[in-house]
mmCIF file of C-alpha atoms in Angstrom:
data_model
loop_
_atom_site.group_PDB
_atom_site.id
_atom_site.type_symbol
_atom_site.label_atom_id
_atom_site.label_comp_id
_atom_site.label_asym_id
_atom_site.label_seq_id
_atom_site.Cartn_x
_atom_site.Cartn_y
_atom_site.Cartn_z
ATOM 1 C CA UNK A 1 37.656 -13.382 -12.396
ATOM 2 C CA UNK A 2 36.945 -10.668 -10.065
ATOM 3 C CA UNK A 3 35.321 -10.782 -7.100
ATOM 4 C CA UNK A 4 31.321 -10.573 -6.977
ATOM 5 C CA UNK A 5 31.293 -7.425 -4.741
ATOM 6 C CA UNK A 6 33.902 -5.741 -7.106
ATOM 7 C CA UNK A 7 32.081 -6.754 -10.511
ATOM 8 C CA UNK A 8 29.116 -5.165 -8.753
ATOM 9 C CA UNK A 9 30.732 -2.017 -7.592
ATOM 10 C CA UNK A 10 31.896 -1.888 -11.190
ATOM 11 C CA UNK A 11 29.057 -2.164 -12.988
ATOM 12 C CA UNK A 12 25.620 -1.902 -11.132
ATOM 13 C CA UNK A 13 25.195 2.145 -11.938
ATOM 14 C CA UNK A 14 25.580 1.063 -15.396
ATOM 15 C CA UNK A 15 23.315 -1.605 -15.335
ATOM 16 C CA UNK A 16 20.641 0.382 -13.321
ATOM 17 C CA UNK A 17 21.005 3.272 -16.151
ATOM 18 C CA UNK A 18 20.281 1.168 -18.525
ATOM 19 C CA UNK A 19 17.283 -0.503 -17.025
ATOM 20 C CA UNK A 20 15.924 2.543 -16.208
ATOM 21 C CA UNK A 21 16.171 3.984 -19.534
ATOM 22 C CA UNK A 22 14.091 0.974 -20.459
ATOM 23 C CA UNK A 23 11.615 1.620 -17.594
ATOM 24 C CA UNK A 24 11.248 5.048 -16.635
ATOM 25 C CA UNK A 25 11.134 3.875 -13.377
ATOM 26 C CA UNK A 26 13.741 4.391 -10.814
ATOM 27 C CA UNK A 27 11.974 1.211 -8.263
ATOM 28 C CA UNK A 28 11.829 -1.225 -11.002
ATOM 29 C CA UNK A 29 14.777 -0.432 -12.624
ATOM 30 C CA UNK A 30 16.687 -0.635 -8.883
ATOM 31 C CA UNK A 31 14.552 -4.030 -8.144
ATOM 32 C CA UNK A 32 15.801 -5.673 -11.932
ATOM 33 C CA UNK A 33 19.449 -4.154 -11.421
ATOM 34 C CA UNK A 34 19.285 -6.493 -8.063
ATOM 35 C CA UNK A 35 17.713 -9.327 -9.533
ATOM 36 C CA UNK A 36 20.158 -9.116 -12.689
ATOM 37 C CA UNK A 37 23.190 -9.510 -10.327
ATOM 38 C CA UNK A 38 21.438 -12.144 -8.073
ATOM 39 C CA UNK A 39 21.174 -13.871 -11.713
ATOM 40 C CA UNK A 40 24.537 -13.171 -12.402
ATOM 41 C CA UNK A 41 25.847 -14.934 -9.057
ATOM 42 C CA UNK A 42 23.371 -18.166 -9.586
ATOM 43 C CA UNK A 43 24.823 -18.543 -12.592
ATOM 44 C CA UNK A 44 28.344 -17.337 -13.317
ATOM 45 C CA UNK A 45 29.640 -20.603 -13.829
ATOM 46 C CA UNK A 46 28.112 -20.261 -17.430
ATOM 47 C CA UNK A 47 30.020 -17.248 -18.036
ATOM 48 C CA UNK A 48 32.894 -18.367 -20.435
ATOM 49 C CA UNK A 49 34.206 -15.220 -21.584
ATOM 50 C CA UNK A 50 33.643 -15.236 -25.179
ATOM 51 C CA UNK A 51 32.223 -11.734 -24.824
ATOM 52 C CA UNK A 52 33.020 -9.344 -22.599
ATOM 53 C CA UNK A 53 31.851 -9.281 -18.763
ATOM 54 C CA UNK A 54 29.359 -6.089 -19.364
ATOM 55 C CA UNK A 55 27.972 -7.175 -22.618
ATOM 56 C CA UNK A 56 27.001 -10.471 -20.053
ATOM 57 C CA UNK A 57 25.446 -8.511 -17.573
ATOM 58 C CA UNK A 58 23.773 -6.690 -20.245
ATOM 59 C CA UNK A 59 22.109 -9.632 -21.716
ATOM 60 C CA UNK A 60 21.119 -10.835 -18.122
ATOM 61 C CA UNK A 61 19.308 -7.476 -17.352
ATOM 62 C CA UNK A 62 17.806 -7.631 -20.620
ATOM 63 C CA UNK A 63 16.307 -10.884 -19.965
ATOM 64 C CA UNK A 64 14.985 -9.723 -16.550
ATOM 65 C CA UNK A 65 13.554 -6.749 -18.214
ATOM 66 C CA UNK A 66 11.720 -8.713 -20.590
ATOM 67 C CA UNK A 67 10.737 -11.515 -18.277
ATOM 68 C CA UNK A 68 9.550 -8.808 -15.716
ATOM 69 C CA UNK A 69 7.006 -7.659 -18.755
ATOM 70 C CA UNK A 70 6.043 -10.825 -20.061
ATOM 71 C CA UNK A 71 4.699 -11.089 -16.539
ATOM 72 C CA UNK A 72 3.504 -7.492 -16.096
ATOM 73 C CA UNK A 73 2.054 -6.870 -19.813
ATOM 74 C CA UNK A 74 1.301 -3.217 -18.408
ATOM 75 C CA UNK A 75 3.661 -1.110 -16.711
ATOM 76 C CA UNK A 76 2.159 0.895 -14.503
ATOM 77 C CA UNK A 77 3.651 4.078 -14.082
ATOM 78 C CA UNK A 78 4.281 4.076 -18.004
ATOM 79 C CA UNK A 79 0.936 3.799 -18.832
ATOM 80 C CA UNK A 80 -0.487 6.233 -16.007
ATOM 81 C CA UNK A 81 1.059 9.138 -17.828
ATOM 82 C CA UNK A 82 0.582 8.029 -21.536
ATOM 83 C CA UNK A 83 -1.938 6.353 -23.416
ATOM 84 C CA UNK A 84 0.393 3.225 -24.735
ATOM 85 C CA UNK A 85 0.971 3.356 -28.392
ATOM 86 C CA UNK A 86 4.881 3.935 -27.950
ATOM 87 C CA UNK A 87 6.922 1.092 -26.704
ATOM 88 C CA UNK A 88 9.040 2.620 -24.058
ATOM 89 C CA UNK A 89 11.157 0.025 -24.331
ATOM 90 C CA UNK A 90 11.912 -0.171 -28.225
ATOM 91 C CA UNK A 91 12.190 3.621 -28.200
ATOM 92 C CA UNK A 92 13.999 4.919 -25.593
ATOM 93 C CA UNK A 93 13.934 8.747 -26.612
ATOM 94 C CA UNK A 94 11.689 10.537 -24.159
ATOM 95 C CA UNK A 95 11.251 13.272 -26.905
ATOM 96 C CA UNK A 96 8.996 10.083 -28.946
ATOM 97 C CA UNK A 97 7.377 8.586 -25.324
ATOM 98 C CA UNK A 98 6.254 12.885 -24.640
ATOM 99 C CA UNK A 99 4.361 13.144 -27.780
ATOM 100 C CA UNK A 100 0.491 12.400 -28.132
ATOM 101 C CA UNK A 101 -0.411 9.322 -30.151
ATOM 102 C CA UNK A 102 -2.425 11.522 -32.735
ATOM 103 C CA UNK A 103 0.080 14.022 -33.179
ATOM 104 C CA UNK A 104 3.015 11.387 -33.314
ATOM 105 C CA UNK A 105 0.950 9.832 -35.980
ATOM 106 C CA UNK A 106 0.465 13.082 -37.345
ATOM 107 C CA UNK A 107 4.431 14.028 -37.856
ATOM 108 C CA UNK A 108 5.045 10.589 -38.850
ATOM 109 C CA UNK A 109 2.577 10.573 -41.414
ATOM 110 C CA UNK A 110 4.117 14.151 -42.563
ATOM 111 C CA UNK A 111 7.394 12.688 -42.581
ATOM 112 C CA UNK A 112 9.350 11.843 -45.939
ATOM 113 C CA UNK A 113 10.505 8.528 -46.858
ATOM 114 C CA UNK A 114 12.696 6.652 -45.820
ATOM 115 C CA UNK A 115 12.904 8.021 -42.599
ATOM 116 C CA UNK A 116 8.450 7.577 -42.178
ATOM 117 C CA UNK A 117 8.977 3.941 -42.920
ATOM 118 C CA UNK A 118 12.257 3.193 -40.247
ATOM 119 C CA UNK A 119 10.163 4.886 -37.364
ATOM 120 C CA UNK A 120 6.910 3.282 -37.857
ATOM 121 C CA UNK A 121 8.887 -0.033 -38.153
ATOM 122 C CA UNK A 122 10.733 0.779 -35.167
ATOM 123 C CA UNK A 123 8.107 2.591 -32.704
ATOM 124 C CA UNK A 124 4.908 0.122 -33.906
ATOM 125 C CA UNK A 125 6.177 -2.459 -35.359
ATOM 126 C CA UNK A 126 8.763 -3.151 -32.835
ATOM 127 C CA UNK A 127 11.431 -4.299 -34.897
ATOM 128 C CA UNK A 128 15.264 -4.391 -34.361
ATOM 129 C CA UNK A 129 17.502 -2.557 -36.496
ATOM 130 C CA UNK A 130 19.037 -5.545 -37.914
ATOM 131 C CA UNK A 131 15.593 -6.484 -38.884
ATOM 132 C CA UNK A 132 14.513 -3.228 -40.625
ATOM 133 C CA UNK A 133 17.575 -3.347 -42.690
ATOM 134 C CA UNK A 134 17.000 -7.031 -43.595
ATOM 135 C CA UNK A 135 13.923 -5.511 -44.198
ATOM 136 C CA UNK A 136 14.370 -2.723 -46.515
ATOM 137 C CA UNK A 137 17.555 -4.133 -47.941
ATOM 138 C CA UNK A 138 20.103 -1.902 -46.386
ATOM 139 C CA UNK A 139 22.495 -2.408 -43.400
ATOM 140 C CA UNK A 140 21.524 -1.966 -39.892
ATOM 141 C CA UNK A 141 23.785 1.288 -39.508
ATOM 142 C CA UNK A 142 21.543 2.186 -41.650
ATOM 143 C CA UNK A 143 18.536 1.834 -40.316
ATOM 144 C CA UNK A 144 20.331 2.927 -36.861
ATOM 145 C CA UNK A 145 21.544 6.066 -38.751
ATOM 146 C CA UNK A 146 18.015 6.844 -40.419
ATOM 147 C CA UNK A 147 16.219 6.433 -37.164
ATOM 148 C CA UNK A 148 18.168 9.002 -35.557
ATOM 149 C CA UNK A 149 17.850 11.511 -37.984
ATOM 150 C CA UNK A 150 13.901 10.644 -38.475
ATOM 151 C CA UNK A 151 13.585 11.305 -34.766
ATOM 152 C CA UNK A 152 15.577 14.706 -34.699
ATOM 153 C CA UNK A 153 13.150 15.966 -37.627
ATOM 154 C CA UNK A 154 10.680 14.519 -35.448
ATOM 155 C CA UNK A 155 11.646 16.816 -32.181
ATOM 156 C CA UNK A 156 12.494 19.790 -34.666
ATOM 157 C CA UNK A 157 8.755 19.510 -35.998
ATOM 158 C CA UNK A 158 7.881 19.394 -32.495
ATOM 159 C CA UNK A 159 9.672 22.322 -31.194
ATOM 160 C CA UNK A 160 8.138 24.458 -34.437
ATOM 161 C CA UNK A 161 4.917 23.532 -33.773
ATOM 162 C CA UNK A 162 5.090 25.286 -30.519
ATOM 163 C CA UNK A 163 6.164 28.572 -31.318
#
């Protein structure tokens, strides 16, 4: 296995992009990037490569991300610019996060099916896509594949609203 120093100067600018898509917030994501490879060090000995070192790291930033929550139910800077009704985590599309709650609820509500019924599942009901294909019965490409396009009708209603 590589060195410590060169798995970090590897990975860590992945690992803080991905945290801070998850955060909006270039301290905390910077503080859990640290803390993931801290966590990485304490316990590499569990690391038995069955999966590939990244999707590791990954899984430990993950955790720290959601431990980091479970302790701070309300992040801060998130919910100083937005009334909460968007998980910023679940959704990680900035073009959902912008919109008001009573307009998203508006579009979403305007929406046609099936692609109404994958967002609210995904933005309020915080489920996985593996989940929302279990279920509606369909695969979770699927349900990836659906979400995406709800969400570009979404920014497309969005954009012709405005003008």
């Amino acid at each position: 296995m590589d060195s410590m120093h060169g798995i970090y100067q590897q990975y860590a600018k992945s690992v803080y992009r991905f945290l801070l898509s998850k955060t909006l917030n270039e301290d905390l994501a910077e503080e859990l990037t640290q803390e993931t490879f801290y966590q990485a060090i304490r316990c590499i000995d569990k690391f038995d490569g069955t999966c590939k070192l990244s999707t590791w790291l990954f899984g430990i930033a993950k955790n720290q991300l959601m431990n980091y929550r479970r302790k701070n139910p309300v992040m801060q800077d998130v919910a100083e610019h937005q009334d909460e009704l968007v998980d910023c985590d679940r959704v990680d599309e900035k073009v959902l996060a912008s919109f008001e709650k009573v307009e998203l609820v508006r579009l979403l509500h305007n929406c046609k099916e099936p692609y109404r019924e994958v967002l609210y599942q995904r933005i309020f009901g915080n489920l996985s896509f593996r989940e929302i294909g279990e279920v509606l019965g369909k695969t979770e490409n699927w349900a990836r594949v659906t979400y995406y396009r709800g969400k570009e009708l979404l920014r497309k209603g969005m954009i012709e609203n405005e003008g």
